[in-house]
């Protein structure tokens, strides 16, 4: 834009100077002829380009991006792709052809006018010729600037559509990588996925555990040695005692609800996993946390005090 304004000012200054002087007629006529011929050549080049562009749009053929006015063809293709149906595409095509035809008509008029000017050189006034030459240059400069601005505007609009399409694509993709829980709770991530950067599709990477403060029953997981598991039965009473990291010991009573069918390895030893259901009060729920460790006693049988002491005296098992 700065270059255009400077050049425009130069032409205007020259016009003021040319109005006060004149030069040899032959020199100016030669200059006029050269300028007029250049105008004819440029106008014909632009006219040929617009006619080729019109044929490409009308016939649905290809048009090179590097060709003159390639941005106009790209704009037409982009609008056609955005059209929702055949009628919309037809309207886009008709509007584009009408705009191109308008440019063709204008250029044809300009070409005819330039040719007439070449034929009227003999009657051209020297000073008037010089001024009008500059005016012609001014018009050409203005048209070139407008064409450049129009092409930059079209390119900016194309870039904007591309950016918007990229944003829409990223927004759609981000939804595929977002995991949302169906309910509130405590997130427990599987140990083998902690810190992992990549996870295969469909893998179970976490569980949502209930909020203990809102529960009135919890499950206690017990690890029973293989030597003692034979004496453990479902519905047997248990007592679970937590003493670590609590202001006072927490004692919970419950019953065995599930016994593992096979042993598991835990801390380099083999145990059976036993689950017990334990009712809790609201106060106890405030103190309990997932992962708390404590001591458990399982009541495997009951005897009277008399039988107990009799067995002790007789040393019966």
PDB file of C-alpha atoms in Angstrom:
ATOM      1  CA  UNK A   1       0.000   0.000   0.000  1.00  0.00           C
ATOM      2  CA  UNK A   2       2.842   2.454   0.817  1.00  0.00           C
ATOM      3  CA  UNK A   3       4.456   1.732  -2.547  1.00  0.00           C
ATOM      4  CA  UNK A   4       1.161   2.408  -4.319  1.00  0.00           C
ATOM      5  CA  UNK A   5       0.662   5.749  -2.535  1.00  0.00           C
ATOM      6  CA  UNK A   6       4.210   6.899  -3.328  1.00  0.00           C
ATOM      7  CA  UNK A   7       3.880   5.989  -6.991  1.00  0.00           C
ATOM      8  CA  UNK A   8       0.503   7.681  -7.202  1.00  0.00           C
ATOM      9  CA  UNK A   9       1.958  10.895  -5.761  1.00  0.00           C
ATOM     10  CA  UNK A  10       4.739  10.782  -8.334  1.00  0.00           C
ATOM     11  CA  UNK A  11       2.230  10.609 -11.177  1.00  0.00           C
ATOM     12  CA  UNK A  12       0.189  13.482  -9.758  1.00  0.00           C
ATOM     13  CA  UNK A  13       3.299  15.644  -9.389  1.00  0.00           C
ATOM     14  CA  UNK A  14       4.318  14.867 -12.959  1.00  0.00           C
ATOM     15  CA  UNK A  15       0.883  15.911 -14.174  1.00  0.00           C
ATOM     16  CA  UNK A  16       1.314  19.316 -12.518  1.00  0.00           C
ATOM     17  CA  UNK A  17       4.711  19.774 -14.138  1.00  0.00           C
ATOM     18  CA  UNK A  18       3.552  18.571 -17.561  1.00  0.00           C
ATOM     19  CA  UNK A  19       0.740  21.108 -17.550  1.00  0.00           C
ATOM     20  CA  UNK A  20       3.363  23.889 -17.595  1.00  0.00           C
ATOM     21  CA  UNK A  21       5.622  22.582 -20.335  1.00  0.00           C
ATOM     22  CA  UNK A  22       5.699  20.520 -23.487  1.00  0.00           C
ATOM     23  CA  UNK A  23       8.332  18.501 -25.318  1.00  0.00           C
ATOM     24  CA  UNK A  24       8.976  17.422 -28.842  1.00  0.00           C
ATOM     25  CA  UNK A  25       5.868  15.993 -30.509  1.00  0.00           C
ATOM     26  CA  UNK A  26       7.650  13.048 -32.036  1.00  0.00           C
ATOM     27  CA  UNK A  27       9.120  11.922 -28.735  1.00  0.00           C
ATOM     28  CA  UNK A  28       5.810  12.183 -26.955  1.00  0.00           C
ATOM     29  CA  UNK A  29       3.948  10.428 -29.727  1.00  0.00           C
ATOM     30  CA  UNK A  30       6.455   7.583 -29.562  1.00  0.00           C
ATOM     31  CA  UNK A  31       6.029   7.411 -25.803  1.00  0.00           C
ATOM     32  CA  UNK A  32       2.257   7.495 -26.165  1.00  0.00           C
ATOM     33  CA  UNK A  33       2.383   4.726 -28.719  1.00  0.00           C
ATOM     34  CA  UNK A  34       4.500   2.572 -26.427  1.00  0.00           C
ATOM     35  CA  UNK A  35       2.263   3.251 -23.436  1.00  0.00           C
ATOM     36  CA  UNK A  36      -0.929   2.642 -25.396  1.00  0.00           C
ATOM     37  CA  UNK A  37       0.488  -0.574 -26.797  1.00  0.00           C
ATOM     38  CA  UNK A  38       1.359  -1.684 -23.270  1.00  0.00           C
ATOM     39  CA  UNK A  39      -2.185  -0.883 -22.159  1.00  0.00           C
ATOM     40  CA  UNK A  40      -3.573  -2.914 -25.056  1.00  0.00           C
ATOM     41  CA  UNK A  41      -1.239  -5.813 -24.276  1.00  0.00           C
ATOM     42  CA  UNK A  42      -2.032  -5.835 -20.548  1.00  0.00           C
ATOM     43  CA  UNK A  43      -5.741  -5.507 -21.142  1.00  0.00           C
ATOM     44  CA  UNK A  44      -5.715  -8.347 -23.682  1.00  0.00           C
ATOM     45  CA  UNK A  45      -3.743 -10.553 -21.262  1.00  0.00           C
ATOM     46  CA  UNK A  46      -6.282  -9.915 -18.510  1.00  0.00           C
ATOM     47  CA  UNK A  47      -9.164 -10.455 -20.936  1.00  0.00           C
ATOM     48  CA  UNK A  48      -7.737 -13.803 -22.118  1.00  0.00           C
ATOM     49  CA  UNK A  49      -7.243 -14.897 -18.507  1.00  0.00           C
ATOM     50  CA  UNK A  50     -10.826 -14.046 -17.555  1.00  0.00           C
ATOM     51  CA  UNK A  51     -12.188 -15.812 -20.644  1.00  0.00           C
ATOM     52  CA  UNK A  52     -10.180 -18.942 -19.754  1.00  0.00           C
ATOM     53  CA  UNK A  53     -11.459 -18.673 -16.187  1.00  0.00           C
ATOM     54  CA  UNK A  54     -15.049 -18.333 -17.450  1.00  0.00           C
ATOM     55  CA  UNK A  55     -14.686 -21.476 -19.592  1.00  0.00           C
ATOM     56  CA  UNK A  56     -13.218 -23.453 -16.664  1.00  0.00           C
ATOM     57  CA  UNK A  57     -16.144 -22.566 -14.392  1.00  0.00           C
ATOM     58  CA  UNK A  58     -18.765 -23.046 -17.102  1.00  0.00           C
ATOM     59  CA  UNK A  59     -17.423 -26.433 -18.246  1.00  0.00           C
ATOM     60  CA  UNK A  60     -16.376 -27.711 -14.820  1.00  0.00           C
ATOM     61  CA  UNK A  61     -12.779 -28.152 -15.967  1.00  0.00           C
ATOM     62  CA  UNK A  62      -9.558 -27.614 -14.009  1.00  0.00           C
ATOM     63  CA  UNK A  63      -7.811 -24.265 -13.611  1.00  0.00           C
ATOM     64  CA  UNK A  64      -4.213 -23.997 -12.416  1.00  0.00           C
ATOM     65  CA  UNK A  65      -3.592 -22.310  -9.071  1.00  0.00           C
ATOM     66  CA  UNK A  66      -0.586 -20.509 -10.563  1.00  0.00           C
ATOM     67  CA  UNK A  67      -2.643 -19.096 -13.447  1.00  0.00           C
ATOM     68  CA  UNK A  68      -3.782 -15.486 -13.394  1.00  0.00           C
ATOM     69  CA  UNK A  69      -6.891 -15.046 -11.233  1.00  0.00           C
ATOM     70  CA  UNK A  70      -6.420 -18.570  -9.872  1.00  0.00           C
ATOM     71  CA  UNK A  71      -7.610 -17.275  -6.498  1.00  0.00           C
ATOM     72  CA  UNK A  72     -11.017 -16.449  -8.033  1.00  0.00           C
ATOM     73  CA  UNK A  73     -11.365 -20.052  -9.226  1.00  0.00           C
ATOM     74  CA  UNK A  74     -10.298 -21.392  -5.803  1.00  0.00           C
ATOM     75  CA  UNK A  75     -12.896 -19.171  -4.148  1.00  0.00           C
ATOM     76  CA  UNK A  76     -15.574 -20.584  -6.467  1.00  0.00           C
ATOM     77  CA  UNK A  77     -14.526 -24.184  -5.695  1.00  0.00           C
ATOM     78  CA  UNK A  78     -14.598 -23.491  -1.938  1.00  0.00           C
ATOM     79  CA  UNK A  79     -18.080 -21.950  -2.077  1.00  0.00           C
ATOM     80  CA  UNK A  80     -19.335 -24.822  -4.253  1.00  0.00           C
ATOM     81  CA  UNK A  81     -18.105 -27.380  -1.708  1.00  0.00           C
ATOM     82  CA  UNK A  82     -19.880 -25.508   1.081  1.00  0.00           C
ATOM     83  CA  UNK A  83     -23.182 -25.589  -0.822  1.00  0.00           C
ATOM     84  CA  UNK A  84     -25.747 -27.912   0.789  1.00  0.00           C
ATOM     85  CA  UNK A  85     -27.522 -29.111  -2.363  1.00  0.00           C
ATOM     86  CA  UNK A  86     -27.577 -28.978  -6.166  1.00  0.00           C
ATOM     87  CA  UNK A  87     -29.626 -25.756  -6.259  1.00  0.00           C
ATOM     88  CA  UNK A  88     -27.128 -23.975  -4.004  1.00  0.00           C
ATOM     89  CA  UNK A  89     -24.230 -25.179  -6.172  1.00  0.00           C
ATOM     90  CA  UNK A  90     -26.057 -23.908  -9.259  1.00  0.00           C
ATOM     91  CA  UNK A  91     -26.564 -20.481  -7.663  1.00  0.00           C
ATOM     92  CA  UNK A  92     -22.863 -20.282  -6.721  1.00  0.00           C
ATOM     93  CA  UNK A  93     -21.885 -21.153 -10.289  1.00  0.00           C
ATOM     94  CA  UNK A  94     -24.310 -18.639 -11.825  1.00  0.00           C
ATOM     95  CA  UNK A  95     -23.141 -15.837  -9.532  1.00  0.00           C
ATOM     96  CA  UNK A  96     -19.480 -16.578 -10.257  1.00  0.00           C
ATOM     97  CA  UNK A  97     -20.046 -16.642 -14.031  1.00  0.00           C
ATOM     98  CA  UNK A  98     -21.941 -13.349 -13.816  1.00  0.00           C
ATOM     99  CA  UNK A  99     -19.049 -11.677 -11.949  1.00  0.00           C
ATOM    100  CA  UNK A 100     -16.499 -13.001 -14.442  1.00  0.00           C
ATOM    101  CA  UNK A 101     -18.644 -11.892 -17.404  1.00  0.00           C
ATOM    102  CA  UNK A 102     -18.833  -8.403 -15.913  1.00  0.00           C
ATOM    103  CA  UNK A 103     -15.033  -8.275 -15.796  1.00  0.00           C
ATOM    104  CA  UNK A 104     -14.850  -9.533 -19.391  1.00  0.00           C
ATOM    105  CA  UNK A 105     -17.262  -6.825 -20.585  1.00  0.00           C
ATOM    106  CA  UNK A 106     -15.269  -4.129 -18.790  1.00  0.00           C
ATOM    107  CA  UNK A 107     -11.968  -5.336 -20.243  1.00  0.00           C
ATOM    108  CA  UNK A 108     -13.438  -5.542 -23.746  1.00  0.00           C
ATOM    109  CA  UNK A 109     -14.543  -1.911 -23.455  1.00  0.00           C
ATOM    110  CA  UNK A 110     -11.101  -0.926 -22.157  1.00  0.00           C
ATOM    111  CA  UNK A 111      -9.400  -2.769 -25.008  1.00  0.00           C
ATOM    112  CA  UNK A 112     -11.550  -1.039 -27.617  1.00  0.00           C
ATOM    113  CA  UNK A 113     -10.826   2.332 -26.049  1.00  0.00           C
ATOM    114  CA  UNK A 114      -7.073   1.700 -25.999  1.00  0.00           C
ATOM    115  CA  UNK A 115      -7.090   0.766 -29.673  1.00  0.00           C
ATOM    116  CA  UNK A 116      -8.959   3.954 -30.539  1.00  0.00           C
ATOM    117  CA  UNK A 117      -6.339   5.999 -28.677  1.00  0.00           C
ATOM    118  CA  UNK A 118      -3.604   4.476 -30.823  1.00  0.00           C
ATOM    119  CA  UNK A 119      -5.429   5.614 -33.947  1.00  0.00           C
ATOM    120  CA  UNK A 120      -5.807   9.187 -32.687  1.00  0.00           C
ATOM    121  CA  UNK A 121      -2.124   9.857 -32.035  1.00  0.00           C
ATOM    122  CA  UNK A 122      -1.824  12.465 -34.795  1.00  0.00           C
ATOM    123  CA  UNK A 123      -4.491  14.673 -33.236  1.00  0.00           C
ATOM    124  CA  UNK A 124      -3.197  14.301 -29.699  1.00  0.00           C
ATOM    125  CA  UNK A 125      -2.064  17.482 -27.929  1.00  0.00           C
ATOM    126  CA  UNK A 126       1.450  17.192 -26.536  1.00  0.00           C
ATOM    127  CA  UNK A 127       0.744  18.463 -23.048  1.00  0.00           C
ATOM    128  CA  UNK A 128      -2.627  16.776 -22.888  1.00  0.00           C
ATOM    129  CA  UNK A 129      -0.996  13.555 -24.075  1.00  0.00           C
ATOM    130  CA  UNK A 130       1.562  13.597 -21.285  1.00  0.00           C
ATOM    131  CA  UNK A 131      -1.043  14.301 -18.646  1.00  0.00           C
ATOM    132  CA  UNK A 132      -3.392  11.658 -19.958  1.00  0.00           C
ATOM    133  CA  UNK A 133      -0.522   9.167 -20.127  1.00  0.00           C
ATOM    134  CA  UNK A 134       0.024   9.680 -16.452  1.00  0.00           C
ATOM    135  CA  UNK A 135      -3.697   9.401 -15.855  1.00  0.00           C
ATOM    136  CA  UNK A 136      -3.652   6.099 -17.717  1.00  0.00           C
ATOM    137  CA  UNK A 137      -0.766   4.947 -15.566  1.00  0.00           C
ATOM    138  CA  UNK A 138      -2.676   6.059 -12.506  1.00  0.00           C
ATOM    139  CA  UNK A 139      -5.688   4.023 -13.604  1.00  0.00           C
ATOM    140  CA  UNK A 140      -3.513   0.988 -14.272  1.00  0.00           C
ATOM    141  CA  UNK A 141      -1.777   1.424 -10.935  1.00  0.00           C
ATOM    142  CA  UNK A 142      -5.135   1.674  -9.197  1.00  0.00           C
ATOM    143  CA  UNK A 143      -6.519  -1.397 -10.978  1.00  0.00           C
ATOM    144  CA  UNK A 144      -3.410  -3.424 -10.153  1.00  0.00           C
ATOM    145  CA  UNK A 145      -3.629  -2.354  -6.519  1.00  0.00           C
ATOM    146  CA  UNK A 146      -7.318  -3.269  -6.343  1.00  0.00           C
ATOM    147  CA  UNK A 147      -6.614  -6.654  -7.934  1.00  0.00           C
ATOM    148  CA  UNK A 148      -3.791  -7.309  -5.467  1.00  0.00           C
ATOM    149  CA  UNK A 149      -5.995  -6.335  -2.524  1.00  0.00           C
ATOM    150  CA  UNK A 150      -8.829  -8.539  -3.811  1.00  0.00           C
ATOM    151  CA  UNK A 151      -6.514 -11.538  -4.189  1.00  0.00           C
ATOM    152  CA  UNK A 152      -5.052 -11.029  -0.709  1.00  0.00           C
ATOM    153  CA  UNK A 153      -8.563 -10.762   0.705  1.00  0.00           C
ATOM    154  CA  UNK A 154      -9.620 -13.999  -0.990  1.00  0.00           C
ATOM    155  CA  UNK A 155      -6.488 -15.758   0.272  1.00  0.00           C
ATOM    156  CA  UNK A 156      -7.143 -14.482   3.798  1.00  0.00           C
ATOM    157  CA  UNK A 157     -10.711 -15.800   3.621  1.00  0.00           C
ATOM    158  CA  UNK A 158      -9.433 -19.169   2.389  1.00  0.00           C
ATOM    159  CA  UNK A 159      -6.885 -19.294   5.221  1.00  0.00           C
ATOM    160  CA  UNK A 160      -9.629 -18.420   7.697  1.00  0.00           C
ATOM    161  CA  UNK A 161     -11.823 -21.265   6.436  1.00  0.00           C
ATOM    162  CA  UNK A 162      -8.866 -23.647   6.697  1.00  0.00           C
ATOM    163  CA  UNK A 163      -8.170 -22.581  10.280  1.00  0.00           C
ATOM    164  CA  UNK A 164     -11.845 -22.951  11.208  1.00  0.00           C
ATOM    165  CA  UNK A 165     -11.914 -26.418   9.638  1.00  0.00           C
ATOM    166  CA  UNK A 166      -8.797 -27.379  11.618  1.00  0.00           C
ATOM    167  CA  UNK A 167     -10.383 -26.083  14.827  1.00  0.00           C
ATOM    168  CA  UNK A 168     -13.572 -28.063  14.147  1.00  0.00           C
ATOM    169  CA  UNK A 169     -11.505 -31.182  13.438  1.00  0.00           C
ATOM    170  CA  UNK A 170      -9.465 -30.781  16.631  1.00  0.00           C
ATOM    171  CA  UNK A 171     -12.627 -30.133  18.645  1.00  0.00           C
ATOM    172  CA  UNK A 172     -14.174 -33.338  17.282  1.00  0.00           C
ATOM    173  CA  UNK A 173     -11.000 -35.319  17.978  1.00  0.00           C
ATOM    174  CA  UNK A 174     -10.683 -33.948  21.524  1.00  0.00           C
ATOM    175  CA  UNK A 175     -14.123 -35.372  22.326  1.00  0.00           C
ATOM    176  CA  UNK A 176     -12.807 -38.825  21.414  1.00  0.00           C
ATOM    177  CA  UNK A 177      -9.937 -38.454  23.890  1.00  0.00           C
ATOM    178  CA  UNK A 178     -12.025 -37.125  26.784  1.00  0.00           C
ATOM    179  CA  UNK A 179     -13.218 -39.576  29.441  1.00  0.00           C
ATOM    180  CA  UNK A 180     -16.216 -38.583  31.535  1.00  0.00           C
ATOM    181  CA  UNK A 181     -17.576 -40.493  34.518  1.00  0.00           C
ATOM    182  CA  UNK A 182     -21.279 -41.277  34.595  1.00  0.00           C
ATOM    183  CA  UNK A 183     -21.466 -40.567  38.318  1.00  0.00           C
ATOM    184  CA  UNK A 184     -19.557 -38.895  41.139  1.00  0.00           C
ATOM    185  CA  UNK A 185     -17.027 -40.886  43.125  1.00  0.00           C
ATOM    186  CA  UNK A 186     -13.367 -41.551  43.817  1.00  0.00           C
ATOM    187  CA  UNK A 187     -11.181 -42.255  40.783  1.00  0.00           C
ATOM    188  CA  UNK A 188      -9.004 -45.338  41.139  1.00  0.00           C
ATOM    189  CA  UNK A 189      -6.499 -45.755  38.295  1.00  0.00           C
ATOM    190  CA  UNK A 190      -5.213 -49.257  37.587  1.00  0.00           C
ATOM    191  CA  UNK A 191      -1.602 -49.611  38.747  1.00  0.00           C
ATOM    192  CA  UNK A 192      -0.356 -50.826  35.354  1.00  0.00           C
ATOM    193  CA  UNK A 193      -1.663 -47.661  33.657  1.00  0.00           C
ATOM    194  CA  UNK A 194      -0.264 -45.066  36.066  1.00  0.00           C
ATOM    195  CA  UNK A 195       1.920 -42.637  34.124  1.00  0.00           C
ATOM    196  CA  UNK A 196       1.187 -44.326  30.797  1.00  0.00           C
ATOM    197  CA  UNK A 197       1.281 -42.042  27.726  1.00  0.00           C
ATOM    198  CA  UNK A 198      -0.599 -44.381  25.411  1.00  0.00           C
ATOM    199  CA  UNK A 199      -3.551 -46.660  26.146  1.00  0.00           C
ATOM    200  CA  UNK A 200      -5.142 -49.114  23.742  1.00  0.00           C
ATOM    201  CA  UNK A 201      -8.767 -48.564  22.782  1.00  0.00           C
ATOM    202  CA  UNK A 202     -11.274 -50.285  25.068  1.00  0.00           C
ATOM    203  CA  UNK A 203      -8.804 -50.845  27.918  1.00  0.00           C
ATOM    204  CA  UNK A 204     -10.135 -50.544  31.481  1.00  0.00           C
ATOM    205  CA  UNK A 205      -7.802 -47.949  32.954  1.00  0.00           C
ATOM    206  CA  UNK A 206      -9.747 -46.826  36.016  1.00  0.00           C
ATOM    207  CA  UNK A 207     -12.745 -47.400  38.235  1.00  0.00           C
ATOM    208  CA  UNK A 208     -15.096 -44.971  39.932  1.00  0.00           C
ATOM    209  CA  UNK A 209     -15.404 -45.975  43.597  1.00  0.00           C
ATOM    210  CA  UNK A 210     -18.319 -44.772  45.755  1.00  0.00           C
ATOM    211  CA  UNK A 211     -17.725 -41.870  48.146  1.00  0.00           C
ATOM    212  CA  UNK A 212     -17.322 -43.559  51.539  1.00  0.00           C
ATOM    213  CA  UNK A 213     -18.860 -40.649  53.458  1.00  0.00           C
ATOM    214  CA  UNK A 214     -22.141 -41.341  51.655  1.00  0.00           C
ATOM    215  CA  UNK A 215     -22.106 -45.107  52.340  1.00  0.00           C
ATOM    216  CA  UNK A 216     -23.489 -47.125  55.240  1.00  0.00           C
ATOM    217  CA  UNK A 217     -21.759 -50.345  54.254  1.00  0.00           C
ATOM    218  CA  UNK A 218     -18.257 -51.084  53.005  1.00  0.00           C
ATOM    219  CA  UNK A 219     -16.377 -54.151  51.837  1.00  0.00           C
ATOM    220  CA  UNK A 220     -13.212 -55.228  53.631  1.00  0.00           C
ATOM    221  CA  UNK A 221     -10.707 -57.308  51.694  1.00  0.00           C
ATOM    222  CA  UNK A 222      -8.934 -59.943  53.795  1.00  0.00           C
ATOM    223  CA  UNK A 223      -5.901 -62.043  52.890  1.00  0.00           C
ATOM    224  CA  UNK A 224      -6.011 -65.490  54.555  1.00  0.00           C
ATOM    225  CA  UNK A 225      -3.079 -67.886  54.423  1.00  0.00           C
ATOM    226  CA  UNK A 226      -3.508 -71.194  52.641  1.00  0.00           C
ATOM    227  CA  UNK A 227      -3.075 -72.967  55.969  1.00  0.00           C
ATOM    228  CA  UNK A 228      -6.062 -71.185  57.562  1.00  0.00           C
ATOM    229  CA  UNK A 229      -8.450 -70.863  54.643  1.00  0.00           C
ATOM    230  CA  UNK A 230     -10.140 -74.222  55.291  1.00  0.00           C
ATOM    231  CA  UNK A 231     -11.661 -72.912  58.537  1.00  0.00           C
ATOM    232  CA  UNK A 232     -13.162 -69.815  56.909  1.00  0.00           C
ATOM    233  CA  UNK A 233     -16.785 -70.005  55.779  1.00  0.00           C
ATOM    234  CA  UNK A 234     -19.249 -67.592  54.197  1.00  0.00           C
ATOM    235  CA  UNK A 235     -21.422 -65.736  56.787  1.00  0.00           C
ATOM    236  CA  UNK A 236     -18.789 -66.092  59.500  1.00  0.00           C
ATOM    237  CA  UNK A 237     -18.399 -63.023  61.704  1.00  0.00           C
ATOM    238  CA  UNK A 238     -15.270 -60.850  61.411  1.00  0.00           C
ATOM    239  CA  UNK A 239     -13.859 -57.934  63.362  1.00  0.00           C
ATOM    240  CA  UNK A 240     -11.708 -55.390  61.549  1.00  0.00           C
ATOM    241  CA  UNK A 241      -9.524 -52.989  63.552  1.00  0.00           C
ATOM    242  CA  UNK A 242      -7.714 -49.931  62.170  1.00  0.00           C
ATOM    243  CA  UNK A 243      -5.115 -48.234  64.379  1.00  0.00           C
ATOM    244  CA  UNK A 244      -2.793 -46.441  61.947  1.00  0.00           C
ATOM    245  CA  UNK A 245      -3.286 -42.773  60.974  1.00  0.00           C
ATOM    246  CA  UNK A 246      -6.530 -42.374  62.947  1.00  0.00           C
ATOM    247  CA  UNK A 247      -7.148 -40.354  66.157  1.00  0.00           C
ATOM    248  CA  UNK A 248      -8.518 -43.452  67.849  1.00  0.00           C
ATOM    249  CA  UNK A 249      -8.884 -47.104  66.813  1.00  0.00           C
ATOM    250  CA  UNK A 250     -11.752 -47.906  64.459  1.00  0.00           C
ATOM    251  CA  UNK A 251     -13.409 -51.247  65.140  1.00  0.00           C
ATOM    252  CA  UNK A 252     -15.822 -52.642  62.551  1.00  0.00           C
ATOM    253  CA  UNK A 253     -17.890 -55.835  62.722  1.00  0.00           C
ATOM    254  CA  UNK A 254     -19.137 -57.681  59.651  1.00  0.00           C
ATOM    255  CA  UNK A 255     -19.595 -61.045  57.966  1.00  0.00           C
ATOM    256  CA  UNK A 256     -17.751 -62.966  55.265  1.00  0.00           C
ATOM    257  CA  UNK A 257     -19.556 -62.686  51.913  1.00  0.00           C
ATOM    258  CA  UNK A 258     -17.079 -64.125  49.418  1.00  0.00           C
ATOM    259  CA  UNK A 259     -14.083 -66.464  49.410  1.00  0.00           C
ATOM    260  CA  UNK A 260     -11.665 -66.595  46.500  1.00  0.00           C
ATOM    261  CA  UNK A 261     -11.614 -69.851  44.533  1.00  0.00           C
ATOM    262  CA  UNK A 262      -7.846 -69.814  44.085  1.00  0.00           C
ATOM    263  CA  UNK A 263      -4.887 -68.258  45.900  1.00  0.00           C
ATOM    264  CA  UNK A 264      -3.261 -65.010  44.797  1.00  0.00           C
ATOM    265  CA  UNK A 265       0.263 -63.719  45.320  1.00  0.00           C
ATOM    266  CA  UNK A 266       0.592 -60.727  47.622  1.00  0.00           C
ATOM    267  CA  UNK A 267       3.892 -59.370  49.001  1.00  0.00           C
ATOM    268  CA  UNK A 268       5.776 -62.456  47.751  1.00  0.00           C
ATOM    269  CA  UNK A 269       3.447 -64.779  49.658  1.00  0.00           C
ATOM    270  CA  UNK A 270       0.355 -66.781  48.692  1.00  0.00           C
ATOM    271  CA  UNK A 271      -3.052 -65.971  50.191  1.00  0.00           C
ATOM    272  CA  UNK A 272      -6.733 -66.467  49.548  1.00  0.00           C
ATOM    273  CA  UNK A 273      -8.697 -63.270  49.008  1.00  0.00           C
ATOM    274  CA  UNK A 274     -11.758 -63.062  51.276  1.00  0.00           C
ATOM    275  CA  UNK A 275     -14.357 -60.285  51.147  1.00  0.00           C
ATOM    276  CA  UNK A 276     -16.437 -59.223  54.143  1.00  0.00           C
ATOM    277  CA  UNK A 277     -19.392 -56.820  54.245  1.00  0.00           C
ATOM    278  CA  UNK A 278     -19.214 -54.353  57.130  1.00  0.00           C
ATOM    279  CA  UNK A 279     -21.976 -51.916  58.148  1.00  0.00           C
ATOM    280  CA  UNK A 280     -20.684 -48.493  59.248  1.00  0.00           C
ATOM    281  CA  UNK A 281     -22.084 -45.458  61.023  1.00  0.00           C
ATOM    282  CA  UNK A 282     -21.979 -41.897  59.723  1.00  0.00           C
ATOM    283  CA  UNK A 283     -19.159 -41.064  62.162  1.00  0.00           C
ATOM    284  CA  UNK A 284     -17.128 -44.071  61.049  1.00  0.00           C
ATOM    285  CA  UNK A 285     -17.675 -43.144  57.396  1.00  0.00           C
ATOM    286  CA  UNK A 286     -16.032 -39.762  58.039  1.00  0.00           C
ATOM    287  CA  UNK A 287     -12.835 -41.500  59.236  1.00  0.00           C
ATOM    288  CA  UNK A 288     -12.527 -44.310  56.703  1.00  0.00           C
ATOM    289  CA  UNK A 289     -10.396 -44.066  53.553  1.00  0.00           C
ATOM    290  CA  UNK A 290      -9.796 -46.419  50.649  1.00  0.00           C
ATOM    291  CA  UNK A 291      -6.646 -48.500  51.131  1.00  0.00           C
ATOM    292  CA  UNK A 292      -6.631 -48.445  54.949  1.00  0.00           C
ATOM    293  CA  UNK A 293      -4.837 -51.445  56.464  1.00  0.00           C
ATOM    294  CA  UNK A 294      -5.780 -53.096  59.751  1.00  0.00           C
ATOM    295  CA  UNK A 295      -5.998 -56.335  61.685  1.00  0.00           C
ATOM    296  CA  UNK A 296      -8.832 -58.807  61.247  1.00  0.00           C
ATOM    297  CA  UNK A 297     -10.163 -61.524  63.518  1.00  0.00           C
ATOM    298  CA  UNK A 298     -12.476 -64.200  62.091  1.00  0.00           C
ATOM    299  CA  UNK A 299     -14.760 -66.105  64.435  1.00  0.00           C
ATOM    300  CA  UNK A 300     -14.564 -69.658  63.089  1.00  0.00           C
ATOM    301  CA  UNK A 301     -16.616 -71.283  65.874  1.00  0.00           C
ATOM    302  CA  UNK A 302     -18.275 -70.793  69.274  1.00  0.00           C
ATOM    303  CA  UNK A 303     -18.086 -72.795  72.558  1.00  0.00           C
ATOM    304  CA  UNK A 304     -19.453 -72.240  76.055  1.00  0.00           C
ATOM    305  CA  UNK A 305     -17.151 -71.044  78.843  1.00  0.00           C
ATOM    306  CA  UNK A 306     -17.467 -74.446  80.509  1.00  0.00           C
ATOM    307  CA  UNK A 307     -16.407 -76.305  77.356  1.00  0.00           C
ATOM    308  CA  UNK A 308     -13.607 -73.799  76.775  1.00  0.00           C
ATOM    309  CA  UNK A 309     -12.074 -74.309  80.229  1.00  0.00           C
ATOM    310  CA  UNK A 310     -12.674 -78.043  80.086  1.00  0.00           C
ATOM    311  CA  UNK A 311     -10.727 -78.196  76.827  1.00  0.00           C
ATOM    312  CA  UNK A 312      -7.970 -76.087  78.362  1.00  0.00           C
ATOM    313  CA  UNK A 313      -7.704 -78.380  81.403  1.00  0.00           C
ATOM    314  CA  UNK A 314      -7.835 -81.540  79.329  1.00  0.00           C
ATOM    315  CA  UNK A 315      -5.581 -79.969  76.686  1.00  0.00           C
ATOM    316  CA  UNK A 316      -8.073 -80.747  73.944  1.00  0.00           C
ATOM    317  CA  UNK A 317      -7.706 -78.927  70.617  1.00  0.00           C
TER     318      UNK A 317
END
